[in-house]
Amino acid sequence: MAHRKLAVDNLGGEHEQLAEQMQYVSTKSTEEVVAQVDQKAALVRAAITRGNSIEALERALTEPPYGRGMEAAQAANAQLVSEILMATRTQDIGNVVGSMSEDDRDTLLKYIYHGLARPAEFNCGVLLSWHERVIESGGLGSIVRVMSDRRTV
């Protein structure tokens, strides 16, 4: 048992300690993160207006809000990503996904799963179209990386 750094057997039913140890901690306050997302939203909407989905998605996926207490910023950023996905024409999805880095594709996949978990708030048909293209481009490894990552959006 010397190979373990955390004695998971001692945790029992109380997994709070494990969750706190593994939780991503932001160095910024909630207000700072919300202001950053609002500032990012103005730039993203300008890029959408110009028809530049690649730039809009790159900006929206840069520094996504992670951590406890960031629910307002996370919801605002998820809505922003959703606006980009809905504004992109179906025939352009492949080009947009193909131009993204692996990390950006993984982050986008997190937002897709976030939206699919809330069908009343997001257009699942659009999300499934994007999911198909992300998996075509990134492979099944993208799904594994997203599902195993503790940081949620």
mmCIF file of C-alpha atoms in Angstrom:
data_model
loop_
_atom_site.group_PDB
_atom_site.id
_atom_site.type_symbol
_atom_site.label_atom_id
_atom_site.label_comp_id
_atom_site.label_asym_id
_atom_site.label_seq_id
_atom_site.Cartn_x
_atom_site.Cartn_y
_atom_site.Cartn_z
ATOM 1 C CA MET A 1 0.000 0.000 0.000
ATOM 2 C CA ALA A 2 3.019 2.294 -0.013
ATOM 3 C CA HIS A 3 2.281 3.301 -3.605
ATOM 4 C CA ARG A 4 -0.810 5.274 -2.603
ATOM 5 C CA LYS A 5 -0.504 8.927 -1.730
ATOM 6 C CA LEU A 6 -4.057 9.078 -0.390
ATOM 7 C CA ALA A 7 -5.523 6.374 1.813
ATOM 8 C CA VAL A 8 -8.851 5.935 0.029
ATOM 9 C CA ASP A 9 -9.780 3.022 2.271
ATOM 10 C CA ASN A 10 -9.938 5.360 5.261
ATOM 11 C CA LEU A 11 -12.402 7.720 3.598
ATOM 12 C CA GLY A 12 -15.398 5.439 3.931
ATOM 13 C CA GLY A 13 -18.664 7.168 3.064
ATOM 14 C CA GLU A 14 -17.259 10.639 3.583
ATOM 15 C CA HIS A 15 -15.814 11.593 0.217
ATOM 16 C CA GLU A 16 -15.736 15.334 0.971
ATOM 17 C CA GLN A 17 -12.042 15.233 1.850
ATOM 18 C CA LEU A 18 -11.226 13.530 -1.438
ATOM 19 C CA ALA A 19 -13.368 16.003 -3.389
ATOM 20 C CA GLU A 20 -11.671 18.982 -1.757
ATOM 21 C CA GLN A 21 -8.196 17.595 -2.395
ATOM 22 C CA MET A 22 -8.962 17.013 -6.053
ATOM 23 C CA GLN A 23 -11.018 20.160 -6.694
ATOM 24 C CA TYR A 24 -9.472 22.732 -9.004
ATOM 25 C CA VAL A 25 -8.955 25.925 -7.032
ATOM 26 C CA SER A 26 -9.147 29.304 -8.712
ATOM 27 C CA THR A 27 -6.964 32.144 -7.511
ATOM 28 C CA LYS A 28 -9.528 34.709 -8.669
ATOM 29 C CA SER A 29 -12.671 35.787 -6.882
ATOM 30 C CA THR A 30 -16.077 34.949 -8.305
ATOM 31 C CA GLU A 31 -16.655 38.588 -9.246
ATOM 32 C CA GLU A 32 -13.367 38.724 -11.173
ATOM 33 C CA VAL A 33 -14.207 35.563 -13.095
ATOM 34 C CA VAL A 34 -17.731 36.776 -13.936
ATOM 35 C CA ALA A 35 -16.279 40.096 -15.145
ATOM 36 C CA GLN A 36 -13.734 38.202 -17.258
ATOM 37 C CA VAL A 37 -16.506 36.098 -18.841
ATOM 38 C CA ASP A 38 -18.583 39.230 -19.533
ATOM 39 C CA GLN A 39 -15.601 40.918 -21.168
ATOM 40 C CA LYS A 40 -14.929 37.788 -23.215
ATOM 41 C CA ALA A 41 -18.608 37.686 -24.255
ATOM 42 C CA ALA A 42 -18.395 41.082 -25.947
ATOM 43 C CA LEU A 43 -15.398 39.972 -28.038
ATOM 44 C CA VAL A 44 -17.025 36.643 -28.882
ATOM 45 C CA ARG A 45 -20.283 38.239 -29.999
ATOM 46 C CA ALA A 46 -18.341 40.638 -32.212
ATOM 47 C CA ALA A 47 -16.573 37.669 -33.825
ATOM 48 C CA ILE A 48 -19.922 35.889 -34.323
ATOM 49 C CA THR A 49 -21.318 39.005 -35.997
ATOM 50 C CA ARG A 50 -18.367 38.989 -38.405
ATOM 51 C CA GLY A 51 -19.040 35.304 -39.114
ATOM 52 C CA ASN A 52 -15.719 34.197 -37.627
ATOM 53 C CA SER A 53 -16.706 31.097 -35.637
ATOM 54 C CA ILE A 54 -13.114 29.930 -35.256
ATOM 55 C CA GLU A 55 -12.007 33.110 -33.483
ATOM 56 C CA ALA A 56 -15.191 33.213 -31.392
ATOM 57 C CA LEU A 57 -14.745 29.627 -30.213
ATOM 58 C CA GLU A 58 -11.047 30.113 -29.454
ATOM 59 C CA ARG A 59 -11.863 33.119 -27.275
ATOM 60 C CA ALA A 60 -14.766 31.396 -25.511
ATOM 61 C CA LEU A 61 -12.716 28.296 -24.698
ATOM 62 C CA THR A 62 -9.745 30.266 -23.373
ATOM 63 C CA GLU A 63 -9.522 30.044 -19.580
ATOM 64 C CA PRO A 64 -12.884 28.432 -18.836
ATOM 65 C CA PRO A 65 -14.111 29.000 -15.280
ATOM 66 C CA TYR A 66 -13.466 25.971 -13.066
ATOM 67 C CA GLY A 67 -13.998 25.399 -9.372
ATOM 68 C CA ARG A 68 -16.503 25.753 -6.602
ATOM 69 C CA GLY A 69 -18.447 28.943 -6.302
ATOM 70 C CA MET A 70 -18.045 29.727 -10.003
ATOM 71 C CA GLU A 71 -21.487 28.500 -11.065
ATOM 72 C CA ALA A 72 -22.615 31.893 -12.395
ATOM 73 C CA ALA A 73 -19.478 32.290 -14.507
ATOM 74 C CA GLN A 74 -19.674 28.683 -15.672
ATOM 75 C CA ALA A 75 -23.313 29.095 -16.757
ATOM 76 C CA ALA A 76 -22.524 32.354 -18.580
ATOM 77 C CA ASN A 77 -19.566 30.813 -20.403
ATOM 78 C CA ALA A 78 -21.605 27.708 -21.303
ATOM 79 C CA GLN A 79 -24.306 29.948 -22.761
ATOM 80 C CA LEU A 80 -21.643 31.834 -24.709
ATOM 81 C CA VAL A 81 -20.232 28.618 -26.190
ATOM 82 C CA SER A 82 -23.781 27.512 -27.035
ATOM 83 C CA GLU A 83 -24.391 30.763 -28.936
ATOM 84 C CA ILE A 84 -21.300 30.103 -31.048
ATOM 85 C CA LEU A 85 -22.301 26.517 -31.771
ATOM 86 C CA MET A 86 -25.789 27.561 -32.859
ATOM 87 C CA ALA A 87 -24.489 30.440 -34.987
ATOM 88 C CA THR A 88 -22.087 28.231 -36.938
ATOM 89 C CA ARG A 89 -23.430 26.775 -40.169
ATOM 90 C CA THR A 90 -23.569 22.979 -40.298
ATOM 91 C CA GLN A 91 -21.234 22.761 -43.281
ATOM 92 C CA ASP A 92 -18.589 24.839 -41.425
ATOM 93 C CA ILE A 93 -18.448 22.655 -38.298
ATOM 94 C CA GLY A 94 -15.764 20.350 -39.747
ATOM 95 C CA ASN A 95 -13.474 23.277 -40.631
ATOM 96 C CA VAL A 96 -13.904 24.874 -37.220
ATOM 97 C CA VAL A 97 -13.206 21.631 -35.327
ATOM 98 C CA GLY A 98 -10.291 20.800 -37.613
ATOM 99 C CA SER A 99 -8.607 24.109 -36.811
ATOM 100 C CA MET A 100 -8.803 23.568 -33.037
ATOM 101 C CA SER A 101 -6.054 22.234 -30.791
ATOM 102 C CA GLU A 102 -6.574 19.001 -28.848
ATOM 103 C CA ASP A 103 -7.045 20.896 -25.576
ATOM 104 C CA ASP A 104 -9.648 23.178 -27.128
ATOM 105 C CA ARG A 105 -11.509 20.180 -28.577
ATOM 106 C CA ASP A 106 -11.544 18.549 -25.147
ATOM 107 C CA THR A 107 -12.829 21.736 -23.527
ATOM 108 C CA LEU A 108 -15.484 22.046 -26.225
ATOM 109 C CA LEU A 109 -16.525 18.461 -25.544
ATOM 110 C CA LYS A 110 -16.956 19.359 -21.865
ATOM 111 C CA TYR A 111 -19.339 22.131 -22.883
ATOM 112 C CA ILE A 112 -21.185 19.782 -25.229
ATOM 113 C CA TYR A 113 -21.732 17.298 -22.395
ATOM 114 C CA HIS A 114 -22.723 20.177 -20.098
ATOM 115 C CA GLY A 115 -25.397 21.177 -22.604
ATOM 116 C CA LEU A 116 -26.605 17.631 -23.235
ATOM 117 C CA ALA A 117 -27.149 17.256 -19.482
ATOM 118 C CA ARG A 118 -29.532 20.247 -19.615
ATOM 119 C CA PRO A 119 -31.854 19.634 -22.596
ATOM 120 C CA ALA A 120 -34.303 22.325 -21.495
ATOM 121 C CA GLU A 121 -31.616 25.021 -21.793
ATOM 122 C CA PHE A 122 -29.634 23.926 -24.861
ATOM 123 C CA ASN A 123 -30.397 22.683 -28.385
ATOM 124 C CA CYS A 124 -29.379 19.023 -28.211
ATOM 125 C CA GLY A 125 -29.584 18.524 -31.984
ATOM 126 C CA VAL A 126 -26.902 21.126 -32.553
ATOM 127 C CA LEU A 127 -24.810 19.720 -29.707
ATOM 128 C CA LEU A 128 -24.990 16.217 -31.166
ATOM 129 C CA SER A 129 -23.846 17.500 -34.565
ATOM 130 C CA TRP A 130 -20.837 19.123 -32.928
ATOM 131 C CA HIS A 131 -20.192 16.012 -30.828
ATOM 132 C CA GLU A 132 -20.021 13.900 -33.975
ATOM 133 C CA ARG A 133 -17.471 16.210 -35.605
ATOM 134 C CA VAL A 134 -15.327 16.545 -32.455
ATOM 135 C CA ILE A 135 -15.126 12.766 -32.091
ATOM 136 C CA GLU A 136 -14.323 12.353 -35.802
ATOM 137 C CA SER A 137 -11.462 14.796 -35.391
ATOM 138 C CA GLY A 138 -10.212 13.914 -31.902
ATOM 139 C CA GLY A 139 -11.076 10.236 -31.669
ATOM 140 C CA LEU A 140 -12.339 8.320 -28.677
ATOM 141 C CA GLY A 141 -9.432 9.599 -26.600
ATOM 142 C CA SER A 142 -11.246 12.914 -26.328
ATOM 143 C CA ILE A 143 -14.166 11.234 -24.585
ATOM 144 C CA VAL A 144 -11.853 9.421 -22.179
ATOM 145 C CA ARG A 145 -9.928 12.601 -21.337
ATOM 146 C CA VAL A 146 -13.106 14.589 -20.727
ATOM 147 C CA MET A 147 -14.782 11.914 -18.614
ATOM 148 C CA SER A 148 -11.697 11.373 -16.474
ATOM 149 C CA ASP A 149 -10.957 15.070 -15.934
ATOM 150 C CA ARG A 150 -12.145 16.283 -12.534
ATOM 151 C CA ARG A 151 -12.482 19.883 -13.726
ATOM 152 C CA THR A 152 -16.020 20.479 -14.891
ATOM 153 C CA VAL A 153 -17.443 23.453 -16.749
#
